[in-house]
Amino acid sequence: MTSSEELIELVKKLKRERSFVSAEQKHIREQYAQLLKLAEHVQHRQWITSHQRYVLTSLIYPNRNDQNIQSKSCFQYIQILDNISFIDSYKYFNYLQDLPYLRLLTFLRQQPNLLALCLSSIEKTDGLLINTIIPILMTAIYNQCLYYDDELFILELLRSLIDIQLKNELNPRIILQRSSCSFKIVFDAFLTASQSCKLFLTAALHEPIMQLLIDDECFYDINPDTSLSRFSKQERLKKFGQPGTRDYLDKIQKYRNVILTKLYTFTSTFIESLRNALSFFPTSLSFLISQMFIILSQSSELSSRDIRCLCCDIIMTLFIGPAICEPEKHGIIADIPISTIARHNLNQIAIILQTLAMSNDIESKTKDLYNKFKENCVSSILDNFIDSSRNVIFPSRSSILSSSNITRSTILITQKQLRQL
């Protein structure tokens, strides 16, 4: 083969390779376009799902939300959400109106420190308004932590709120008890949306909650006086006999022992399940706990013990406790109705766990219950959660975002929500 023939053959080979590379590049671009389209569809479904969850919460707790949704209008509202259409904002507004909104929301999303300052200021001036604004921001600019960068922005927002709201307080636990506390509201919204938190809660609580839901024939009250008050005088006389007699006291104690055994057995199941789920503890919460120790340690008002108690309070009172009381909200159970009795019993278990965790003062009438449990049976689990989180390094947003191919490119918000902001 002559050199000219070799050259021609090389040219043909290069052309074939170029055609192959071009075809592969075109295929990759098409696949990426489909991926973006699918990601946009997932964003839309996530937005709809978050509002459907809002409807569910309104029905279960009608006095909790700013916009009560009555049962008779529930299905109509759900149907509206299912048939909702998403349009580009520039088609609704003109360009000059659309751009400032977009810039403002994007800026707030990318500046969590500034957003934390804004929320803290709003909370001081109008505590009711903050309960409306934060849910809108969570669904609009963070879309319920659909992407990892959403989660990072919210973690930075929570870290800034720790620095602003809790750092210089003599007793930050009191701040967290306020219904208008920005940190508490953002934290609750984050827990509801975070997939890693749902994974931990499902692993730790699904089985014991299901066991409790099956046994919903009787109210299991911590307070013995409450147990007796559930019976009318006639029912009490029929069940326990004449008050003041020895037989009456024996039957009362026997009934109390049955309730104590049930509460102890169910609570022990929860404790053991939490202990076994230690490896599933969400990294995002570990980030927050580590930052809480770093930030609050700079305050001369709080000791290391105070900070640890605050972390225990956050884990048990704001995270695990609410998940036990509202398992459907946190994705622990699905399509399983919770009766009034079962809901009450879940609340009782949550109270017991919180009391055991925080070593709260115990009333004399309930000591017969709490004396059944080993000392530090719950607080030791929380100590393991906290100790495993102390040295977790807060993630760098720049390094994560630079390596991410799919990030948020849209902000989903209604015109009404935009006016409320």
C-alpha positions as a LaTeX table, in Angstrom:
\begin{tabular}{lrrr}
\hline
Residue & $x$ (\AA) & $y$ (\AA) & $z$ (\AA) \\
\hline
Met1 & 0.00 & 0.00 & 0.00 \\
Thr2 & 1.39 & 3.35 & $-1.05$ \\
Ser3 & 1.62 & 6.31 & 1.25 \\
Ser4 & $-1.23$ & 8.06 & $-0.56$ \\
Glu5 & $-3.49$ & 5.04 & $-0.06$ \\
Glu6 & $-2.55$ & 4.93 & 3.61 \\
Leu7 & $-3.40$ & 8.59 & 3.90 \\
Ile8 & $-6.79$ & 8.08 & 2.24 \\
Glu9 & $-7.52$ & 5.15 & 4.55 \\
Leu10 & $-6.58$ & 7.26 & 7.58 \\
Val11 & $-8.91$ & 10.04 & 6.43 \\
Lys12 & $-11.77$ & 7.55 & 6.06 \\
Lys13 & $-11.08$ & 6.15 & 9.50 \\
Leu14 & $-11.02$ & 9.61 & 11.06 \\
Lys15 & $-14.30$ & 10.48 & 9.34 \\
Arg16 & $-15.92$ & 7.33 & 10.72 \\
Glu17 & $-14.64$ & 8.13 & 14.21 \\
Arg18 & $-15.84$ & 11.71 & 13.89 \\
Ser19 & $-19.28$ & 10.51 & 12.82 \\
Phe20 & $-19.35$ & 8.09 & 15.76 \\
Val21 & $-18.29$ & 10.78 & 18.25 \\
Ser22 & $-20.84$ & 13.24 & 16.82 \\
Ala23 & $-23.59$ & 10.65 & 17.09 \\
Glu24 & $-22.62$ & 9.87 & 20.69 \\
Gln25 & $-22.52$ & 13.56 & 21.59 \\
Lys26 & $-25.97$ & 14.05 & 20.08 \\
His27 & $-27.27$ & 11.05 & 22.02 \\
Ile28 & $-25.78$ & 12.38 & 25.27 \\
Arg29 & $-27.34$ & 15.82 & 24.68 \\
Glu30 & $-30.71$ & 14.20 & 24.03 \\
Gln31 & $-30.40$ & 12.07 & 27.16 \\
Tyr32 & $-29.42$ & 15.11 & 29.21 \\
Ala33 & $-32.38$ & 17.07 & 27.83 \\
Gln34 & $-34.67$ & 14.20 & 28.82 \\
Leu35 & $-33.06$ & 14.12 & 32.25 \\
Leu36 & $-33.69$ & 17.84 & 32.72 \\
Lys37 & $-37.29$ & 17.39 & 31.61 \\
Leu38 & $-37.75$ & 14.52 & 34.04 \\
Ala39 & $-36.12$ & 16.56 & 36.83 \\
Glu40 & $-38.56$ & 19.40 & 36.14 \\
His41 & $-41.48$ & 16.96 & 36.31 \\
Val42 & $-40.19$ & 15.63 & 39.65 \\
Gln43 & $-39.95$ & 19.21 & 40.95 \\
His44 & $-43.58$ & 19.78 & 39.98 \\
Arg45 & $-44.73$ & 16.57 & 41.67 \\
Gln46 & $-42.74$ & 17.41 & 44.78 \\
Trp47 & $-44.39$ & 20.84 & 44.96 \\
Ile48 & $-47.84$ & 19.28 & 44.59 \\
Thr49 & $-47.08$ & 16.60 & 47.19 \\
Ser50 & $-45.92$ & 19.18 & 49.73 \\
His51 & $-49.22$ & 21.06 & 49.37 \\
Gln52 & $-51.20$ & 17.83 & 49.62 \\
Arg53 & $-49.35$ & 17.13 & 52.87 \\
Tyr54 & $-50.44$ & 20.58 & 54.02 \\
Val55 & $-54.06$ & 19.58 & 53.36 \\
Leu56 & $-53.60$ & 16.40 & 55.37 \\
Thr57 & $-52.09$ & 18.30 & 58.31 \\
Ser58 & $-54.96$ & 20.81 & 58.17 \\
Leu59 & $-57.49$ & 17.99 & 58.41 \\
Ile60 & $-55.77$ & 16.23 & 61.29 \\
Tyr61 & $-54.97$ & 19.42 & 63.20 \\
Pro62 & $-57.52$ & 22.02 & 62.01 \\
Asn63 & $-56.32$ & 24.78 & 64.34 \\
Arg64 & $-52.63$ & 24.53 & 63.53 \\
Asn65 & $-52.35$ & 26.13 & 60.08 \\
Asp66 & $-53.05$ & 29.68 & 59.01 \\
Gln67 & $-55.48$ & 28.48 & 56.32 \\
Asn68 & $-57.95$ & 25.96 & 57.68 \\
Ile69 & $-59.17$ & 23.48 & 55.09 \\
Gln70 & $-62.53$ & 21.99 & 55.96 \\
Ser71 & $-63.26$ & 18.35 & 55.20 \\
Lys72 & $-66.05$ & 19.27 & 52.77 \\
Ser73 & $-63.64$ & 21.28 & 50.59 \\
Cys74 & $-60.72$ & 18.89 & 50.99 \\
Phe75 & $-61.39$ & 16.82 & 47.86 \\
Gln76 & $-61.96$ & 19.93 & 45.79 \\
Tyr77 & $-58.62$ & 21.31 & 46.93 \\
Ile78 & $-56.87$ & 18.01 & 46.17 \\
Gln79 & $-58.45$ & 17.96 & 42.70 \\
Ile80 & $-57.21$ & 21.48 & 42.03 \\
Leu81 & $-53.69$ & 20.41 & 43.00 \\
Asp82 & $-53.85$ & 17.32 & 40.77 \\
Asn83 & $-54.96$ & 19.40 & 37.78 \\
Ile84 & $-52.65$ & 22.33 & 38.41 \\
Ser85 & $-50.55$ & 23.61 & 35.52 \\
Phe86 & $-47.15$ & 25.29 & 35.74 \\
Ile87 & $-46.37$ & 28.25 & 33.49 \\
Asp88 & $-43.24$ & 30.33 & 33.05 \\
Ser89 & $-43.43$ & 33.55 & 35.01 \\
Tyr90 & $-42.45$ & 35.71 & 32.03 \\
Lys91 & $-45.65$ & 34.58 & 30.31 \\
Tyr92 & $-47.69$ & 35.87 & 33.23 \\
Phe93 & $-45.73$ & 39.00 & 34.09 \\
Asn94 & $-44.01$ & 41.23 & 31.64 \\
Tyr95 & $-40.23$ & 41.09 & 31.54 \\
Leu96 & $-39.70$ & 44.15 & 33.76 \\
Gln97 & $-41.94$ & 42.67 & 36.48 \\
Asp98 & $-40.63$ & 39.13 & 36.24 \\
Leu99 & $-36.91$ & 39.83 & 36.53 \\
Pro100 & $-36.94$ & 41.60 & 39.95 \\
Tyr101 & $-38.96$ & 38.76 & 41.51 \\
Leu102 & $-36.59$ & 36.18 & 40.10 \\
Arg103 & $-33.51$ & 38.06 & 41.26 \\
Leu104 & $-34.91$ & 38.56 & 44.77 \\
Leu105 & $-35.90$ & 34.91 & 45.31 \\
Thr106 & $-32.65$ & 33.64 & 43.82 \\
Phe107 & $-30.67$ & 36.02 & 46.01 \\
Leu108 & $-32.52$ & 34.90 & 49.15 \\
Arg109 & $-31.89$ & 31.28 & 48.24 \\
Gln110 & $-28.17$ & 31.80 & 47.72 \\
Gln111 & $-27.71$ & 33.99 & 50.81 \\
Pro112 & $-28.96$ & 31.93 & 53.79 \\
Asn113 & $-27.21$ & 34.23 & 56.27 \\
Leu114 & $-29.19$ & 37.23 & 55.02 \\
Leu115 & $-32.40$ & 35.21 & 54.92 \\
Ala116 & $-31.85$ & 34.17 & 58.55 \\
Leu117 & $-31.54$ & 37.84 & 59.54 \\
Cys118 & $-34.76$ & 38.65 & 57.67 \\
Leu119 & $-36.67$ & 35.81 & 59.33 \\
Ser120 & $-35.41$ & 36.79 & 62.76 \\
Ser121 & $-36.51$ & 40.40 & 62.21 \\
Ile122 & $-39.95$ & 39.34 & 60.96 \\
Glu123 & $-40.37$ & 37.07 & 63.97 \\
Lys124 & $-39.76$ & 39.97 & 66.34 \\
Thr125 & $-42.32$ & 42.21 & 64.62 \\
Asp126 & $-45.02$ & 39.69 & 63.66 \\
Gly127 & $-44.89$ & 36.20 & 65.11 \\
Leu128 & $-47.96$ & 35.04 & 63.16 \\
Leu129 & $-46.55$ & 36.16 & 59.81 \\
Ile130 & $-43.44$ & 34.02 & 60.21 \\
Asn131 & $-45.62$ & 30.88 & 60.29 \\
Thr132 & $-46.90$ & 31.83 & 56.83 \\
Ile133 & $-43.64$ & 32.95 & 55.23 \\
Ile134 & $-41.39$ & 30.02 & 56.12 \\
Pro135 & $-43.61$ & 27.29 & 54.57 \\
Ile136 & $-43.79$ & 29.36 & 51.37 \\
Leu137 & $-40.01$ & 29.71 & 51.24 \\
Met138 & $-39.50$ & 26.00 & 51.91 \\
Thr139 & $-41.70$ & 24.98 & 48.99 \\
Ala140 & $-40.73$ & 27.82 & 46.64 \\
Ile141 & $-36.98$ & 28.25 & 46.79 \\
Tyr142 & $-35.98$ & 24.93 & 48.43 \\
Asn143 & $-38.80$ & 22.68 & 47.11 \\
Gln144 & $-38.70$ & 20.39 & 50.13 \\
Cys145 & $-35.00$ & 19.42 & 49.79 \\
Leu146 & $-35.46$ & 17.72 & 46.44 \\
Tyr147 & $-31.81$ & 18.29 & 45.48 \\
Tyr148 & $-28.78$ & 18.01 & 47.69 \\
Asp149 & $-27.94$ & 21.68 & 47.19 \\
Asp150 & $-31.40$ & 22.51 & 48.60 \\
Glu151 & $-30.47$ & 20.62 & 51.75 \\
Leu152 & $-27.14$ & 22.42 & 52.01 \\
Phe153 & $-28.79$ & 25.83 & 51.76 \\
Ile154 & $-31.29$ & 24.93 & 54.49 \\
Leu155 & $-28.53$ & 23.60 & 56.73 \\
Glu156 & $-26.69$ & 26.90 & 56.31 \\
Leu157 & $-29.92$ & 28.74 & 57.09 \\
Leu158 & $-30.35$ & 26.71 & 60.29 \\
Arg159 & $-26.73$ & 27.28 & 61.25 \\
Ser160 & $-27.21$ & 31.04 & 60.84 \\
Leu161 & $-30.41$ & 30.93 & 62.92 \\
Ile162 & $-28.50$ & 29.13 & 65.69 \\
Asp163 & $-25.97$ & 31.95 & 65.68 \\
Ile164 & $-28.63$ & 34.69 & 65.61 \\
Gln165 & $-31.33$ & 33.28 & 67.89 \\
Leu166 & $-29.69$ & 30.86 & 70.32 \\
Lys167 & $-26.07$ & 31.87 & 70.77 \\
Asn168 & $-26.46$ & 34.71 & 73.26 \\
Glu169 & $-29.50$ & 33.43 & 75.15 \\
Leu170 & $-29.28$ & 32.44 & 78.81 \\
Asn171 & $-31.77$ & 29.63 & 78.24 \\
Pro172 & $-32.14$ & 28.82 & 74.52 \\
Arg173 & $-34.49$ & 25.94 & 75.33 \\
Ile174 & $-37.15$ & 28.52 & 76.19 \\
Ile175 & $-36.70$ & 30.11 & 72.75 \\
Leu176 & $-37.38$ & 26.75 & 71.09 \\
Gln177 & $-40.68$ & 26.44 & 72.96 \\
Arg178 & $-42.15$ & 29.47 & 71.18 \\
Ser179 & $-44.48$ & 28.60 & 68.32 \\
Ser180 & $-43.09$ & 31.53 & 66.31 \\
Cys181 & $-39.41$ & 30.54 & 66.68 \\
Ser182 & $-37.90$ & 30.72 & 63.18 \\
Phe183 & $-35.33$ & 28.03 & 63.91 \\
Lys184 & $-38.03$ & 25.67 & 65.17 \\
Ile185 & $-40.30$ & 26.24 & 62.14 \\
Val186 & $-37.49$ & 25.84 & 59.59 \\
Phe187 & $-36.18$ & 22.80 & 61.45 \\
Asp188 & $-39.61$ & 21.15 & 61.43 \\
Ala189 & $-40.04$ & 21.83 & 57.71 \\
Phe190 & $-36.56$ & 20.45 & 57.05 \\
Leu191 & $-37.24$ & 17.25 & 58.98 \\
Thr192 & $-40.49$ & 16.71 & 57.10 \\
Ala193 & $-38.72$ & 17.06 & 53.74 \\
Ser194 & $-35.32$ & 15.44 & 54.34 \\
Gln195 & $-35.07$ & 11.93 & 52.90 \\
Ser196 & $-32.24$ & 10.94 & 55.25 \\
Cys197 & $-34.36$ & 11.94 & 58.25 \\
Lys198 & $-37.30$ & 9.93 & 56.91 \\
Leu199 & $-35.02$ & 6.92 & 56.45 \\
Phe200 & $-33.87$ & 7.08 & 60.08 \\
Leu201 & $-37.38$ & 7.62 & 61.45 \\
Thr202 & $-38.76$ & 4.75 & 59.39 \\
Ala203 & $-35.97$ & 2.41 & 60.47 \\
Ala204 & $-36.33$ & 3.39 & 64.13 \\
Leu205 & $-40.08$ & 3.87 & 64.55 \\
His206 & $-42.06$ & 1.97 & 61.92 \\
Glu207 & $-42.20$ & $-1.40$ & 63.67 \\
Pro208 & $-42.98$ & $-0.15$ & 67.21 \\
Ile209 & $-45.59$ & 2.29 & 65.88 \\
Met210 & $-47.31$ & $-0.49$ & 63.93 \\
Gln211 & $-47.41$ & $-2.64$ & 67.07 \\
Leu212 & $-49.04$ & 0.19 & 68.99 \\
Leu213 & $-51.58$ & 0.92 & 66.24 \\
Ile214 & $-52.78$ & $-2.68$ & 66.32 \\
Asp215 & $-53.54$ & $-2.44$ & 70.05 \\
Asp216 & $-55.94$ & 0.52 & 70.07 \\
Glu217 & $-58.80$ & $-0.79$ & 72.18 \\
Cys218 & $-57.89$ & 1.08 & 75.36 \\
Phe219 & $-56.46$ & 4.44 & 76.40 \\
Tyr220 & $-53.09$ & 3.95 & 78.09 \\
Asp221 & $-52.77$ & 6.98 & 80.36 \\
Ile222 & $-49.61$ & 7.93 & 82.20 \\
Asn223 & $-51.64$ & 9.73 & 84.86 \\
Pro224 & $-53.79$ & 7.29 & 86.89 \\
Asp225 & $-56.33$ & 10.04 & 87.63 \\
Thr226 & $-56.93$ & 10.46 & 83.91 \\
Ser227 & $-57.52$ & 6.73 & 83.53 \\
Leu228 & $-60.26$ & 6.76 & 86.16 \\
Ser229 & $-61.87$ & 9.94 & 84.81 \\
Arg230 & $-62.64$ & 8.12 & 81.56 \\
Phe231 & $-65.31$ & 6.09 & 83.37 \\
Ser232 & $-68.63$ & 7.50 & 84.50 \\
Lys233 & $-69.69$ & 6.93 & 88.10 \\
Gln234 & $-71.91$ & 4.04 & 87.03 \\
Glu235 & $-69.14$ & 2.44 & 84.94 \\
Arg236 & $-66.64$ & 2.88 & 87.75 \\
Leu237 & $-69.00$ & 1.28 & 90.24 \\
Lys238 & $-69.65$ & $-1.65$ & 87.90 \\
Lys239 & $-65.98$ & $-2.19$ & 87.04 \\
Phe240 & $-64.30$ & $-1.54$ & 90.39 \\
Gly241 & $-67.02$ & $-1.81$ & 93.00 \\
Gln242 & $-67.88$ & 0.48 & 95.89 \\
Pro243 & $-65.32$ & 3.31 & 96.38 \\
Gly244 & $-63.30$ & 3.19 & 99.58 \\
Thr245 & $-63.51$ & $-0.56$ & 100.02 \\
Arg246 & $-60.54$ & $-2.92$ & 99.94 \\
Asp247 & $-61.91$ & $-4.66$ & 96.88 \\
Tyr248 & $-62.21$ & $-1.30$ & 95.10 \\
Leu249 & $-58.58$ & $-0.39$ & 95.81 \\
Asp250 & $-57.35$ & $-3.82$ & 94.71 \\
Lys251 & $-59.22$ & $-3.62$ & 91.41 \\
Ile252 & $-57.99$ & $-0.07$ & 90.83 \\
Gln253 & $-54.41$ & $-1.19$ & 91.40 \\
Lys254 & $-54.89$ & $-4.23$ & 89.16 \\
Tyr255 & $-56.23$ & $-2.01$ & 86.36 \\
Arg256 & $-53.33$ & 0.38 & 86.88 \\
Asn257 & $-50.84$ & $-2.49$ & 86.67 \\
Val258 & $-52.30$ & $-3.55$ & 83.32 \\
Ile259 & $-51.80$ & $-0.05$ & 81.94 \\
Leu260 & $-48.29$ & 0.18 & 83.41 \\
Thr261 & $-47.33$ & $-3.11$ & 81.80 \\
Lys262 & $-48.64$ & $-1.97$ & 78.42 \\
Leu263 & $-46.87$ & 1.39 & 78.59 \\
Tyr264 & $-43.62$ & $-0.18$ & 79.74 \\
Thr265 & $-43.72$ & $-2.88$ & 77.06 \\
Phe266 & $-44.48$ & $-0.48$ & 74.21 \\
Thr267 & $-41.95$ & 2.11 & 75.39 \\
Ser268 & $-39.24$ & $-0.54$ & 75.75 \\
Thr269 & $-39.90$ & $-1.56$ & 72.14 \\
Phe270 & $-39.38$ & 2.03 & 71.03 \\
Ile271 & $-36.19$ & 2.36 & 73.07 \\
Glu272 & $-34.69$ & $-0.83$ & 71.64 \\
Ser273 & $-35.62$ & 0.15 & 68.10 \\
Leu274 & $-33.99$ & 3.57 & 68.52 \\
Arg275 & $-30.84$ & 1.92 & 69.84 \\
Asn276 & $-30.67$ & $-0.41$ & 66.85 \\
Ala277 & $-31.10$ & 2.48 & 64.39 \\
Leu278 & $-28.03$ & 4.42 & 65.53 \\
Ser279 & $-26.22$ & 3.74 & 62.24 \\
Phe280 & $-29.09$ & 5.38 & 60.33 \\
Phe281 & $-28.85$ & 8.68 & 62.22 \\
Pro282 & $-29.01$ & 11.37 & 59.48 \\
Thr283 & $-25.76$ & 13.09 & 58.60 \\
Ser284 & $-27.61$ & 16.38 & 58.16 \\
Leu285 & $-28.58$ & 16.36 & 61.85 \\
Ser286 & $-25.02$ & 15.45 & 62.76 \\
Phe287 & $-23.89$ & 18.56 & 60.87 \\
Leu288 & $-26.31$ & 20.72 & 62.87 \\
Ile289 & $-25.33$ & 19.22 & 66.22 \\
Ser290 & $-21.64$ & 19.73 & 65.52 \\
Gln291 & $-22.30$ & 23.34 & 64.52 \\
Met292 & $-24.44$ & 23.89 & 67.59 \\
Phe293 & $-21.58$ & 22.82 & 69.83 \\
Ile294 & $-19.12$ & 25.04 & 67.94 \\
Ile295 & $-21.36$ & 28.13 & 67.91 \\
Leu296 & $-22.82$ & 27.87 & 71.41 \\
Ser297 & $-19.43$ & 27.05 & 72.93 \\
Gln298 & $-18.43$ & 30.59 & 72.01 \\
Ser299 & $-21.06$ & 31.88 & 74.44 \\
Ser300 & $-19.89$ & 32.33 & 78.01 \\
Glu301 & $-23.47$ & 31.91 & 79.22 \\
Leu302 & $-23.74$ & 28.20 & 78.43 \\
Ser303 & $-21.80$ & 25.28 & 79.84 \\
Ser304 & $-21.03$ & 22.12 & 77.91 \\
Arg305 & $-23.77$ & 20.37 & 79.87 \\
Asp306 & $-26.28$ & 23.07 & 78.88 \\
Ile307 & $-25.38$ & 22.64 & 75.22 \\
Arg308 & $-25.71$ & 18.88 & 75.48 \\
Cys309 & $-29.15$ & 19.26 & 77.09 \\
Leu310 & $-30.18$ & 21.58 & 74.27 \\
Cys311 & $-29.05$ & 19.03 & 71.68 \\
Cys312 & $-30.98$ & 16.30 & 73.50 \\
Asp313 & $-34.02$ & 18.56 & 73.52 \\
Ile314 & $-33.74$ & 19.15 & 69.77 \\
Ile315 & $-33.32$ & 15.46 & 68.95 \\
Met316 & $-36.09$ & 14.19 & 71.20 \\
Thr317 & $-38.57$ & 17.08 & 71.47 \\
Leu318 & $-38.31$ & 18.47 & 67.93 \\
Phe319 & $-37.35$ & 15.35 & 65.97 \\
Ile320 & $-38.23$ & 11.95 & 67.41 \\
Gly321 & $-41.17$ & 13.02 & 69.61 \\
Pro322 & $-43.18$ & 14.74 & 66.84 \\
Ala323 & $-42.48$ & 11.82 & 64.49 \\
Ile324 & $-44.03$ & 9.41 & 67.00 \\
Cys325 & $-47.08$ & 11.64 & 67.43 \\
Glu326 & $-47.47$ & 12.28 & 63.68 \\
Pro327 & $-46.03$ & 9.25 & 61.84 \\
Glu328 & $-48.00$ & 9.91 & 58.66 \\
Lys329 & $-46.55$ & 13.42 & 58.34 \\
His330 & $-42.98$ & 12.09 & 58.45 \\
Gly331 & $-43.58$ & 9.24 & 56.01 \\
Ile332 & $-43.24$ & 6.48 & 58.62 \\
Ile333 & $-46.59$ & 4.91 & 57.78 \\
Ala334 & $-48.85$ & 5.32 & 54.76 \\
Asp335 & $-52.52$ & 4.60 & 54.07 \\
Ile336 & $-53.10$ & 3.43 & 57.63 \\
Pro337 & $-55.77$ & 5.32 & 59.59 \\
Ile338 & $-54.86$ & 6.27 & 63.13 \\
Ser339 & $-57.74$ & 6.13 & 65.58 \\
Thr340 & $-58.25$ & 8.64 & 68.37 \\
Ile341 & $-57.18$ & 6.04 & 70.92 \\
Ala342 & $-54.03$ & 5.13 & 68.98 \\
Arg343 & $-53.14$ & 8.81 & 68.54 \\
His344 & $-53.48$ & 9.34 & 72.28 \\
Asn345 & $-51.31$ & 6.32 & 73.06 \\
Leu346 & $-48.63$ & 7.52 & 70.64 \\
Asn347 & $-48.60$ & 10.86 & 72.45 \\
Gln348 & $-48.21$ & 9.07 & 75.78 \\
Ile349 & $-45.21$ & 7.11 & 74.50 \\
Ala350 & $-43.62$ & 10.31 & 73.21 \\
Ile351 & $-44.09$ & 11.97 & 76.61 \\
Ile352 & $-42.52$ & 8.99 & 78.40 \\
Leu353 & $-39.49$ & 8.99 & 76.09 \\
Gln354 & $-39.02$ & 12.75 & 76.48 \\
Thr355 & $-39.26$ & 12.50 & 80.26 \\
Leu356 & $-36.72$ & 9.67 & 80.36 \\
Ala357 & $-34.42$ & 11.54 & 77.99 \\
Met358 & $-34.45$ & 14.89 & 79.75 \\
Ser359 & $-34.62$ & 13.57 & 83.34 \\
Asn360 & $-37.58$ & 15.83 & 84.01 \\
Asp361 & $-39.15$ & 16.04 & 87.46 \\
Ile362 & $-41.54$ & 13.14 & 87.88 \\
Glu363 & $-44.83$ & 13.46 & 89.75 \\
Ser364 & $-45.29$ & 11.07 & 92.63 \\
Lys365 & $-48.40$ & 9.58 & 91.03 \\
Thr366 & $-46.42$ & 8.48 & 87.94 \\
Lys367 & $-43.26$ & 7.21 & 89.65 \\
Asp368 & $-44.63$ & 3.67 & 89.56 \\
Leu369 & $-44.26$ & 3.84 & 85.76 \\
Tyr370 & $-40.87$ & 5.52 & 85.43 \\
Asn371 & $-39.28$ & 3.37 & 88.14 \\
Lys372 & $-39.72$ & 0.38 & 85.84 \\
Phe373 & $-37.13$ & 1.73 & 83.40 \\
Lys374 & $-33.39$ & 1.49 & 83.79 \\
Glu375 & $-31.57$ & 4.70 & 84.58 \\
Asn376 & $-30.32$ & 6.57 & 81.47 \\
Cys377 & $-32.03$ & 4.06 & 79.16 \\
Val378 & $-32.98$ & 6.86 & 76.73 \\
Ser379 & $-30.42$ & 9.54 & 77.57 \\
Ser380 & $-27.61$ & 7.08 & 76.80 \\
Ile381 & $-28.99$ & 6.64 & 73.28 \\
Leu382 & $-29.10$ & 10.40 & 72.77 \\
Asp383 & $-25.55$ & 10.65 & 74.10 \\
Asn384 & $-24.48$ & 8.19 & 71.40 \\
Phe385 & $-26.22$ & 10.29 & 68.76 \\
Ile386 & $-24.54$ & 13.46 & 70.02 \\
Asp387 & $-21.07$ & 11.98 & 70.53 \\
Ser388 & $-21.08$ & 10.50 & 67.03 \\
Ser389 & $-21.94$ & 13.96 & 65.66 \\
Arg390 & $-19.41$ & 16.09 & 67.54 \\
Asn391 & $-16.60$ & 15.75 & 64.99 \\
Val392 & $-18.68$ & 15.78 & 61.81 \\
Ile393 & $-17.40$ & 18.49 & 59.45 \\
Phe394 & $-19.96$ & 20.84 & 57.95 \\
Pro395 & $-20.07$ & 20.30 & 54.15 \\
Ser396 & $-18.59$ & 22.88 & 51.80 \\
Arg397 & $-21.29$ & 24.17 & 49.51 \\
Ser398 & $-18.87$ & 25.31 & 46.79 \\
Ser399 & $-17.22$ & 21.90 & 46.43 \\
Ile400 & $-20.52$ & 20.05 & 46.37 \\
Leu401 & $-22.22$ & 22.36 & 43.90 \\
Ser402 & $-19.24$ & 22.49 & 41.55 \\
Ser403 & $-19.34$ & 18.70 & 41.17 \\
Ser404 & $-23.11$ & 18.47 & 40.78 \\
Asn405 & $-24.55$ & 18.18 & 37.29 \\
Ile406 & $-28.21$ & 18.67 & 38.18 \\
Thr407 & $-29.06$ & 21.68 & 40.33 \\
Arg408 & $-32.19$ & 23.72 & 40.83 \\
Ser409 & $-33.02$ & 25.92 & 37.85 \\
Thr410 & $-36.61$ & 26.85 & 38.69 \\
Ile411 & $-38.53$ & 28.46 & 41.55 \\
Leu412 & $-42.11$ & 27.26 & 41.98 \\
Ile413 & $-44.50$ & 29.73 & 43.59 \\
Thr414 & $-48.09$ & 30.87 & 43.16 \\
Gln415 & $-49.14$ & 34.46 & 42.64 \\
Lys416 & $-50.86$ & 34.48 & 46.05 \\
Gln417 & $-47.70$ & 33.22 & 47.77 \\
Leu418 & $-45.66$ & 35.84 & 45.96 \\
Arg419 & $-47.94$ & 38.57 & 47.30 \\
Gln420 & $-47.68$ & 37.14 & 50.82 \\
Leu421 & $-43.90$ & 37.48 & 50.70 \\
\hline
\end{tabular}
